[in-house]
Coordinates of C-alpha atoms and ligand atoms in Angstrom, one line a residue:
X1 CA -3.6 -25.0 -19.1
X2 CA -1.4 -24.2 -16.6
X3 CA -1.6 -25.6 -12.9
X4 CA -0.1 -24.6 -9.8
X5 CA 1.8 -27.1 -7.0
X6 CA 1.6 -26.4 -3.8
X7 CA 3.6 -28.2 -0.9
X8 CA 2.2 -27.2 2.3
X9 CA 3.2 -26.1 5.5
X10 CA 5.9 -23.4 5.3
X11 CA 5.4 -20.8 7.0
X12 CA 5.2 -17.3 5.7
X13 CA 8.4 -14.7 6.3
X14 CA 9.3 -11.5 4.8
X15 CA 7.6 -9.1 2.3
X16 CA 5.1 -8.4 -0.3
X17 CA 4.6 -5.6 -2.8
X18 CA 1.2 -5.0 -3.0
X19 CA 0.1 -4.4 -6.3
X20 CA -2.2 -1.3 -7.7
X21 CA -6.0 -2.9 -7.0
X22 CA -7.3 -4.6 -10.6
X23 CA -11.4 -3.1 -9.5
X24 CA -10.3 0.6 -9.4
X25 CA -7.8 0.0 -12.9
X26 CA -10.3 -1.2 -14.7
X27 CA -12.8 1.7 -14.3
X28 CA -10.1 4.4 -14.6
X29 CA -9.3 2.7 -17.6
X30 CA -13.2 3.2 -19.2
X31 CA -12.4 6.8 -18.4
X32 CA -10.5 7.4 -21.1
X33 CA -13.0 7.5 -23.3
X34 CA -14.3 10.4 -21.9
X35 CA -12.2 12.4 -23.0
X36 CA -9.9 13.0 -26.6
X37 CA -6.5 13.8 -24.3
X38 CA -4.1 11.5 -22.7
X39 CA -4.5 9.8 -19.5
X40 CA -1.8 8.3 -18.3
X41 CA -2.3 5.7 -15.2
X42 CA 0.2 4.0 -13.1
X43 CA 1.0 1.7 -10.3
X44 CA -1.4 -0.6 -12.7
X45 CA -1.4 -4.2 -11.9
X46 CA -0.1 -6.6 -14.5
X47 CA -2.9 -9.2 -14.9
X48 CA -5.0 -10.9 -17.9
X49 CA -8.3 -8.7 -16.9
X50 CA -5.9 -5.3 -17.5
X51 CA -4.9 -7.0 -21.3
X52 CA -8.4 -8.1 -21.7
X53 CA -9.9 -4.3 -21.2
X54 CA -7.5 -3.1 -23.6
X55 CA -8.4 -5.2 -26.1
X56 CA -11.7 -4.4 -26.1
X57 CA -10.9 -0.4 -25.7
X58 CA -9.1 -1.1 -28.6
X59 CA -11.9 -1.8 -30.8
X60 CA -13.5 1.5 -29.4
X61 CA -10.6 3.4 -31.0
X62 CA -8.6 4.2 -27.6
X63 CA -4.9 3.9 -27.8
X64 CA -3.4 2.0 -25.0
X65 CA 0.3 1.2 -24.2
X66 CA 0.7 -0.7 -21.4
X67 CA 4.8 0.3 -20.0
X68 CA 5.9 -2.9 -18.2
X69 CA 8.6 -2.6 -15.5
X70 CA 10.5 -5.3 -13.6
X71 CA 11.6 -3.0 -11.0
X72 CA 9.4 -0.5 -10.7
X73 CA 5.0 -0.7 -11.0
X74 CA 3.6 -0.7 -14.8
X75 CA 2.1 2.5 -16.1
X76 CA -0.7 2.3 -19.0
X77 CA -0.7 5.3 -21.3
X78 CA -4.5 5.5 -23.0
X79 CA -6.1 8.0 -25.7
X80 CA -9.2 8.1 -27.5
X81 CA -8.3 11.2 -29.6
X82 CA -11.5 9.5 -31.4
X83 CA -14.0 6.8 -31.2
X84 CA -14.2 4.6 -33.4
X85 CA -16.8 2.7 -32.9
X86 CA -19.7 2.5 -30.4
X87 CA -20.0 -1.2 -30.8
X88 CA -18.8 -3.5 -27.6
X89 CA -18.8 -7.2 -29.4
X90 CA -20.1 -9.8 -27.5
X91 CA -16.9 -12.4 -28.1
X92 CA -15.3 -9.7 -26.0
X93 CA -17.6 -8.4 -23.8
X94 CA -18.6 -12.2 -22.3
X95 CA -15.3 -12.9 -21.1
X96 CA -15.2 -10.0 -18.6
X97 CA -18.3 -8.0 -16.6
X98 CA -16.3 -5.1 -16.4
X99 CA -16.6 -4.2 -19.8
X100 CA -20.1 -3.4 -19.8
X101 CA -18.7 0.1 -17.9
X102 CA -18.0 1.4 -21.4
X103 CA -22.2 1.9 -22.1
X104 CA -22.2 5.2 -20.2
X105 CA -19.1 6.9 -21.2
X106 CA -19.7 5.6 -25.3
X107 CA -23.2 7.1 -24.8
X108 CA -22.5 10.1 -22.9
X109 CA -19.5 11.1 -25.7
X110 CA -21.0 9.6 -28.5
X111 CA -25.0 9.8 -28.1
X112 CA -25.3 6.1 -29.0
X113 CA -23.8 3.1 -27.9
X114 CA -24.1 -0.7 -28.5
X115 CA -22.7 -2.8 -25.7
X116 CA -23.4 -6.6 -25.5
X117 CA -25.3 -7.7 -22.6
X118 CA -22.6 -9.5 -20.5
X119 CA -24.5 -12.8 -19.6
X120 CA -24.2 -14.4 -16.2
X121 CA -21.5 -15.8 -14.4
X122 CA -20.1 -18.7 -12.6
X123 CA -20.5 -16.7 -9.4
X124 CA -24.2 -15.7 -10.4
X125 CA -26.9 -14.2 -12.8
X126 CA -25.0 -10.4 -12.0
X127 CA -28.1 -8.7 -13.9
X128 CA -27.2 -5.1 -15.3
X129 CA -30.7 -3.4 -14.5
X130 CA -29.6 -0.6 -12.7
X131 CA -27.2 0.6 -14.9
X132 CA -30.1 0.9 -17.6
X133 CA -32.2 2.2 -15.7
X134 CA -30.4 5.0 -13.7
X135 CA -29.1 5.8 -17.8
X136 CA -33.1 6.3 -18.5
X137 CA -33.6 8.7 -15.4
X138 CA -30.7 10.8 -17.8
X139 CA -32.7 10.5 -20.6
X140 CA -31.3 7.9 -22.7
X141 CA -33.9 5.1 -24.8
X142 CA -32.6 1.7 -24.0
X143 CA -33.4 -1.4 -25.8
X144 CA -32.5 -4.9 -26.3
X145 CA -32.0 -6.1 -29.5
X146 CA -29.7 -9.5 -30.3
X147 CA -28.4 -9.8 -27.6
X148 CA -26.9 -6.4 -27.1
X149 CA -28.2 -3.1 -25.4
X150 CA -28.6 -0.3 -27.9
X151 CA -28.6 3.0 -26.0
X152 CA -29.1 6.3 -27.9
X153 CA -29.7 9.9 -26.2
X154 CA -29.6 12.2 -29.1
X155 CA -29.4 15.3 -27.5
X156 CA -26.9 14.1 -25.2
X157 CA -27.5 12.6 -21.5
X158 CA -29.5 14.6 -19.2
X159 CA -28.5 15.1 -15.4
X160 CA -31.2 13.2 -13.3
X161 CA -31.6 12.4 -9.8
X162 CA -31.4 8.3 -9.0
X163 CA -31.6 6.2 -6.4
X164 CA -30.1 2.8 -6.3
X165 CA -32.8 0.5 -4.6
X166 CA -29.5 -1.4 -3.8
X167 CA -25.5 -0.9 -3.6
X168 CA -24.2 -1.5 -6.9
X169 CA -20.8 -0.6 -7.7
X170 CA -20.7 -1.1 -11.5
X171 CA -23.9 0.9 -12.0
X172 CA -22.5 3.8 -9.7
X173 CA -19.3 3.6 -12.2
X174 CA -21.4 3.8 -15.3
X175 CA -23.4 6.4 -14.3
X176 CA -20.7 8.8 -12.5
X177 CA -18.9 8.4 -15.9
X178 CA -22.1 9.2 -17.6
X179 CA -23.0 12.0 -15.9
X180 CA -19.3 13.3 -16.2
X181 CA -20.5 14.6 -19.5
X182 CA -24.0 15.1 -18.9
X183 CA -25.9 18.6 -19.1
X184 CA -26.5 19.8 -15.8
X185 CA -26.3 17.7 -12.1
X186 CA -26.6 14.4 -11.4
X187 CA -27.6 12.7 -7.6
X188 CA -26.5 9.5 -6.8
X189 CA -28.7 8.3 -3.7
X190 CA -27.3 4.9 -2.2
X191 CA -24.3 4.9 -4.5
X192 CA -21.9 2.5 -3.5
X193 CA -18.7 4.0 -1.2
X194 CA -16.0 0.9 -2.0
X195 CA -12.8 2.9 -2.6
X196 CA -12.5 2.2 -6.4
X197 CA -15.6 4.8 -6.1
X198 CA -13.8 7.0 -4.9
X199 CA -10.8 6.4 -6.8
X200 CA -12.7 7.1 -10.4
X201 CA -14.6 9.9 -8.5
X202 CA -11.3 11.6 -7.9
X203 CA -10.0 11.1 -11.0
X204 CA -12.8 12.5 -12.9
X205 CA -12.3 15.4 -11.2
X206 CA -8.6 15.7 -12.2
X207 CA -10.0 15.3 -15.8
X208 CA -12.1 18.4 -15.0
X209 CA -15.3 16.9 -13.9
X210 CA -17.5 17.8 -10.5
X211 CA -18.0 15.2 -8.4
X212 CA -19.1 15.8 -4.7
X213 CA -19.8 13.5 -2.0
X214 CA -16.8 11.1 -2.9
X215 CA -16.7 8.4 0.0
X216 CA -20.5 8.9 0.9
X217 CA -23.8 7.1 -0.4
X218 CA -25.1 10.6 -1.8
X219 CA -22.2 11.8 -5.1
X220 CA -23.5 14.9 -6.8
X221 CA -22.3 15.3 -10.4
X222 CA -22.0 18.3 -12.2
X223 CA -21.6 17.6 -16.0
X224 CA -18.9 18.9 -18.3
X225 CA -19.0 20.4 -21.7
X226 CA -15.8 18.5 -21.7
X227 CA -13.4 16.7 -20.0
X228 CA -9.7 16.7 -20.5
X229 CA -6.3 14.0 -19.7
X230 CA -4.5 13.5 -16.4
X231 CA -2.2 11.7 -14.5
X232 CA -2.9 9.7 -11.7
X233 CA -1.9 6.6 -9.8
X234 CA -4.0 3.2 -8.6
X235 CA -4.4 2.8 -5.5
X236 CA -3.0 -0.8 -3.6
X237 CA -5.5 -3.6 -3.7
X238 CA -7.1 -4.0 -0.5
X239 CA -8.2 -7.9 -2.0
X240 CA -4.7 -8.6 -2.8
X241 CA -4.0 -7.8 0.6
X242 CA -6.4 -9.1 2.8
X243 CA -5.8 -12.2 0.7
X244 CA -2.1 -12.5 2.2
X245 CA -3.4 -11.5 5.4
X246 CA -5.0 -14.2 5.9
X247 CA -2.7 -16.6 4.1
X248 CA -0.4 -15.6 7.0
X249 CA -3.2 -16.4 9.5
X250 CA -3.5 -20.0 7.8
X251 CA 0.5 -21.0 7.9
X252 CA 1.5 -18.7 10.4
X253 CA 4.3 -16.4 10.2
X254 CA 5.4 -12.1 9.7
X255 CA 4.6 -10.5 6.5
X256 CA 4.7 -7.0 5.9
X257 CA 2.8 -6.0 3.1
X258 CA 4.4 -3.0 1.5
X259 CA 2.2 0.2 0.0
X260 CA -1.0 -2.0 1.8
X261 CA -3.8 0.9 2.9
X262 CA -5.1 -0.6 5.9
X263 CA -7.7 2.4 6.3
X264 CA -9.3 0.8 3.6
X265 CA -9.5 -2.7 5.5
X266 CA -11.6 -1.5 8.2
X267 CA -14.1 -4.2 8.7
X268 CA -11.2 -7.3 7.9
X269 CA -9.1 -6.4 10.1
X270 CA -10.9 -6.7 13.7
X271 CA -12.1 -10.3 12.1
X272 CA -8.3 -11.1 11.3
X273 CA -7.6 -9.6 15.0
X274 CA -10.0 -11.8 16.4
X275 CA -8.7 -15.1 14.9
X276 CA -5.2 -14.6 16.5
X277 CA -3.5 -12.5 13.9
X278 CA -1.4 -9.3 15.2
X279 CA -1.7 -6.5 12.5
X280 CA 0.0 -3.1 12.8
X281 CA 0.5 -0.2 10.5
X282 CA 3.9 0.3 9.4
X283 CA 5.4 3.2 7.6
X284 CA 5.2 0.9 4.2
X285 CA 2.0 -0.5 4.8
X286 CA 1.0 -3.1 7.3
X287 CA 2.7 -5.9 9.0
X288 CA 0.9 -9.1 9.9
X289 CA 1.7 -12.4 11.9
X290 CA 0.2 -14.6 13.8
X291 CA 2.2 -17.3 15.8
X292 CA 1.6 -20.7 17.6
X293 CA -1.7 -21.7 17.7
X294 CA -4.6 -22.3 15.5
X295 CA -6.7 -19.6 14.2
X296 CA -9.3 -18.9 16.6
X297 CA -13.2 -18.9 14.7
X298 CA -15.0 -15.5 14.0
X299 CA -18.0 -15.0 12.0
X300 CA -18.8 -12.7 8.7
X301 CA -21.4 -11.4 6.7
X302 CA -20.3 -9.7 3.2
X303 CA -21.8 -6.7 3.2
X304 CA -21.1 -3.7 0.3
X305 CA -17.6 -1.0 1.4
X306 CA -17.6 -0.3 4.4
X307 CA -18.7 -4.4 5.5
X308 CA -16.9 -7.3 4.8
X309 CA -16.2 -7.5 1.2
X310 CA -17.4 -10.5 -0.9
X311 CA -14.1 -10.5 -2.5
X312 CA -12.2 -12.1 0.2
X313 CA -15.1 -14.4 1.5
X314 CA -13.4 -17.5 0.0
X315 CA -10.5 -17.0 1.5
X316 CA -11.7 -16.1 5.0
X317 CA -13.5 -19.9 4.5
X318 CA -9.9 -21.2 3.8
X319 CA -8.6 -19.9 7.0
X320 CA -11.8 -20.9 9.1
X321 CA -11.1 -23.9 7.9
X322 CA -8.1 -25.1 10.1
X323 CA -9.8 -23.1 13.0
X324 CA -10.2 -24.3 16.6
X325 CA -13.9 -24.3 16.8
X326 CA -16.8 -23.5 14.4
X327 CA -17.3 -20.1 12.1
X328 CA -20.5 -18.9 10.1
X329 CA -19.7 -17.4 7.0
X330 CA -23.2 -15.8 4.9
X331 CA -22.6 -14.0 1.8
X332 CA -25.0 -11.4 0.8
X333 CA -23.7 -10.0 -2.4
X334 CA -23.8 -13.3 -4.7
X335 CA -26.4 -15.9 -5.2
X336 CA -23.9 -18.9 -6.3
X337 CA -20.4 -17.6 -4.6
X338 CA -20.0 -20.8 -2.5
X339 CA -18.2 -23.2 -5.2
X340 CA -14.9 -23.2 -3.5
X341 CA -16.9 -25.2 -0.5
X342 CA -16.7 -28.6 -2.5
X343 CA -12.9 -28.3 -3.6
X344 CA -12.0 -27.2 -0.1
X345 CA -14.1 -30.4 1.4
X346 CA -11.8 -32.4 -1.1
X347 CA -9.0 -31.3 1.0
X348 CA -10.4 -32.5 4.4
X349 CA -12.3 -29.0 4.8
X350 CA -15.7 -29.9 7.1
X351 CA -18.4 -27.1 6.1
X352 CA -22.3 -27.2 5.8
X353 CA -23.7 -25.3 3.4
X354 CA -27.5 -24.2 4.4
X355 CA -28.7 -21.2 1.7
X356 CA -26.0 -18.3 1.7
X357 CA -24.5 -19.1 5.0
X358 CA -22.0 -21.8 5.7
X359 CA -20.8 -23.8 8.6
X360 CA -17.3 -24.2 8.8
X361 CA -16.0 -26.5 11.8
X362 CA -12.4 -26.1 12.0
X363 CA -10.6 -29.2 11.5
X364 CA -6.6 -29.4 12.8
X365 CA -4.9 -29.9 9.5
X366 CA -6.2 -30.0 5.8
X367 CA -4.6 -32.5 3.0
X368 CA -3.6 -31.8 -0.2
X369 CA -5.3 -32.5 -3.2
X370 CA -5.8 -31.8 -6.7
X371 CA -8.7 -29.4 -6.7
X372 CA -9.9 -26.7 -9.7
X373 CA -10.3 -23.2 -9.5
X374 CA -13.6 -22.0 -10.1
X375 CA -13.5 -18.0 -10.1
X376 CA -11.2 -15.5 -9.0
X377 CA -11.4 -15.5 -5.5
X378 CA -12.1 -18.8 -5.4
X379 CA -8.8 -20.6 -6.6
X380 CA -6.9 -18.1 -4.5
X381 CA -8.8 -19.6 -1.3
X382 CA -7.4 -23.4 -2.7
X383 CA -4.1 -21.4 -3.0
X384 CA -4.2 -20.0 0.9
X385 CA -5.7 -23.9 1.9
X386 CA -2.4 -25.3 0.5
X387 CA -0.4 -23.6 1.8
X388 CA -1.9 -24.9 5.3
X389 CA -2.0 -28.2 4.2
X390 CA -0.3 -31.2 4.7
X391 CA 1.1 -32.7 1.4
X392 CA 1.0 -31.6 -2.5
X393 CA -2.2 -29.8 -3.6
X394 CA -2.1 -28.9 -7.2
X395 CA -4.6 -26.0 -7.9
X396 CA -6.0 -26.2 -12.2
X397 CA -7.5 -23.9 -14.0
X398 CA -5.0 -21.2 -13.0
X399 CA -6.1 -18.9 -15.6
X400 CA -8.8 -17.9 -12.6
X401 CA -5.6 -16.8 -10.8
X402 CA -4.3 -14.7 -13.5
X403 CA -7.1 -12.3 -13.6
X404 CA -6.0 -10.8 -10.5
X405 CA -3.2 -11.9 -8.8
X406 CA -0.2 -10.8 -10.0
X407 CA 2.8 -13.0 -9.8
X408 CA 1.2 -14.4 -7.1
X409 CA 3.9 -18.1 -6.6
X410 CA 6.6 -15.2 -6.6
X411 CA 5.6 -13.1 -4.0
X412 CA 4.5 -16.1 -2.2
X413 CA 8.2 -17.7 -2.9
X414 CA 9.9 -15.1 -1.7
X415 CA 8.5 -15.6 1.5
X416 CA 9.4 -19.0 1.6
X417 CA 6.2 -20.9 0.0
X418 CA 6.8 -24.0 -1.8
X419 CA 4.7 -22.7 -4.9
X420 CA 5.7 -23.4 -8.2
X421 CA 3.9 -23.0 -11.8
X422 CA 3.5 -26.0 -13.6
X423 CA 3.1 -25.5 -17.7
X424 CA 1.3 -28.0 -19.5
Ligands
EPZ1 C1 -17.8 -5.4 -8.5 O1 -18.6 -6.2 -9.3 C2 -16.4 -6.1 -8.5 N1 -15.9 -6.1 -9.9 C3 -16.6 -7.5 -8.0 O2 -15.3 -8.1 -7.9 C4 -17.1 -7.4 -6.6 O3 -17.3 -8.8 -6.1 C5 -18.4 -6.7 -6.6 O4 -18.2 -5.4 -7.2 C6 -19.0 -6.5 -5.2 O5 -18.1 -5.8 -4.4 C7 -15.3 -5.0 -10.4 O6 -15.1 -4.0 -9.7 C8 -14.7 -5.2 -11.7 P1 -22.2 -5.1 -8.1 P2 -20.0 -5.6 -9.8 O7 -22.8 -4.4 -9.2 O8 -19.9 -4.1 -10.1 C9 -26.5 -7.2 -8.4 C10 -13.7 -9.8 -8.3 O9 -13.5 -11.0 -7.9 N2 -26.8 -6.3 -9.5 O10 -21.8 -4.3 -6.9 O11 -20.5 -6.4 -11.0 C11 -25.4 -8.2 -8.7 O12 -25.9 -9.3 -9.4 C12 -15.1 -9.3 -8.7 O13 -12.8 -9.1 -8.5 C13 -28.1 -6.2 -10.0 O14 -28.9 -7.0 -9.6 O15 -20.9 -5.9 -8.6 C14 -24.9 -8.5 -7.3 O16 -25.7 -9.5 -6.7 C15 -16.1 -10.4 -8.7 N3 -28.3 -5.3 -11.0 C16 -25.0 -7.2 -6.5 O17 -26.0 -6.4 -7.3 C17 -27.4 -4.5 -11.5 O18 -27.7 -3.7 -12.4 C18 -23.8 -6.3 -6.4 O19 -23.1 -6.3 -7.7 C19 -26.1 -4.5 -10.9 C20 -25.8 -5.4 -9.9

């Protein structure tokens, strides 16, 4: 397994491409089976969740070539001129969440579908409730049966009015695919308004969909006999780049991060603000530095689009971590998304823990350490924390990393981390 080294205390200079955001690829990428034409994506990150997805597409009978470039962003080329089969196996669905998105756009094409429950994971239980149950306000019979849910709506899916007691943005995915294809209109009440929503939204509609409402709670969604290909391209990860936003707010430095949309960073970046960090908009994204002193505390609670998201909790920890005073961090989202606490505390880190909020009192330099990656976000936090560090810190369990940070010790290199890959 690979691991990654880490010698602290550079500071950060230069730029970063930001890549196309891994949470809206994935979804467009379900999309394809909506229809039997091509759809051709691009600007799509390069990352082991992207290969994973395909693989398990695959199976379904979609056709997906994945163009890489070195110069310029990939492009994935996908076409499911015809299922294959309805069946999403468990060995392949387990390893990634994501994949349970192909239940409403099997069923809504195919009138049946078989999709393994995903199972929890190591950030939580991550139930998939809703996205049953808003597909049995359209009419389809759900049940459970070894393990996987067996969906069926014979005379195809039903538009239906549902409201989601909570914000959930897989379930909104599933069903705005499902009702793509349904008979008649579907309401969405207290759909989720992340910008991945609104990237499949929009891209549904190139495919020749209805969807209305894109970027509010409420989407109304007038179903298709048919839908057909398109063209379209990701939009830039706003994870990947509040991540090095705040990895420059933990070593200090100027960054600008290239094709970076910070309209869609609209609750991070008054918190990044308030720590000491200077951000402005640039004509290729967003340029961020922070100078001199220590980060100055601030507090957050993750909240669903347009709050502070969950995703970049853990790394908002790493930088409270060196700050001058004391920060309260409560995460709303995830039952169990607190693991990076005990790996950062192994690198001097001095945070209390009580429920879903945590204490962080600043400390005036971290140590490096050998610590292990737990989840996605997670390891990237250790990452940003060694950075800031004094000493070696060697992050394992990189494969974490690799779901969704692309090239990550080369962008980080190239403005002049010590960073390097170690292969085992
Ligand atoms: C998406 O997960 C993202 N994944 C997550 O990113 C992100 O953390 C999360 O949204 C919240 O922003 C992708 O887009 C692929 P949810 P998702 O349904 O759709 C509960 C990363 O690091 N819930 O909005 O699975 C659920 O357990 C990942 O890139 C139910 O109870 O999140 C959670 O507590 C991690 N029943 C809450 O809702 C359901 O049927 C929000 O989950 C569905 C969800």
């Amino acid at each position: 397994m690979d691991r990654i080294l880490i010698r602290g205390g550079a500071r950060l200079s230069g730029a970063i491409h930001i890549s196309g955001a891994k949470n809206a690829a994935l979804p467009l990428m379900v999309a394809s089976l909506l229809t039997d034409e091509t759809l051709t994506l691009r600007n799509v990150p390069d990352l082991a969740d992207i290969g994973q997805l395909s693989s398990i597409l695959s199976v379904l009978g979609v056709a997906a070539d994945f163009q890489r470039s070195e110069t310029a962003t990939h492009t994935m080329v996908l076409r499911a001129k015809e299922i294959a089969s309805t069946t999403a196996p468990y060995d392949l669905v387990r390893r990634m969440r994501a994949s349970f998105l192909v239940l409403g756009p099997l069923l809504a094409r195919m009138g049946e579908a078989r999709v393994s429950l995903p199972g929890g994971c190591a950030i939580g239980p991550r139930p998939v409730d809703l996205h049953l149950k808003g597909l049995e306000a359209m009419g389809a019979t759900i049940a459970l049966e070894d393990g996987y849910v067996v969906a069926s709506a014979k005379g195809g899916l039903k538009g239906a009015r549902f409201a989601f007691p909570f914000v959930s943005v897989g379930a909104t995915e599933n069903l705005m695919m499902a009702a793509s294809l349904a008979k008649g209109t579907t309401i969405l009440e207290n759909a989720a308004r992340e910008p991945e929503i609104a990237e499949l939204g929009t891209l549904l509609n190139l495919m020749g969909g209805r969807v209305e409402g894109i970027g509010t709670s409420t989407l109304t969604i007038t179903g298709a006999a048919r839908l057909g290909g398109a063209d379209f391209a990701v939009v830039a990860d706003r994870i990947e780049t509040g991540t090095f936003a705040m990895a420059v707010g933990a070593t200090g430095g100027e960054v600008e991060l290239l094709g970076a949309r910070p309209d869609h960073l609209g609750a991070v970046i008054p918190v990044l603000e308030k720590t000491g960090l200077t951000i402005a908009a640039t004509n290729q994204g967003m340029r961020v530095k922070r100078n001199g002193a220590r980060p100055k505390p601030a507090d957050i609670t993750t909240e669903p689009y347009p709050g502070f998201p969950t995703d970049l909790q853990a790394q908002f920890m790493a930088l409270m971590a060196t700050a001058d005073g004391t920060a309260q961090i409560s995460e709303t989202i995830f039952e169990n998304r607190f693991m990076h606490v005990p790996e950062l505390a192994r690198m001097g880190a001095n945070i209390e823990v009580n429920g879903q909020t945590a204490i962080v009192s600043g400390v005036e330099r971290l140590k490096g350490a050998p610590v292990m990656a737990t989840d996605l976000r997670a390891s990237v936090s250790l990452v940003i924390a060694g950075l800031a560090a004094e000493g070696d810190t060697i992050v394992n369990r990189v494969y974490h990393l690799d779901r969704g940070f692309e090239r990550l010790e080369k962008k980080l290199t190239a403005c002049g981390a010590d960073i390097t890959r170690l292969k085992d």
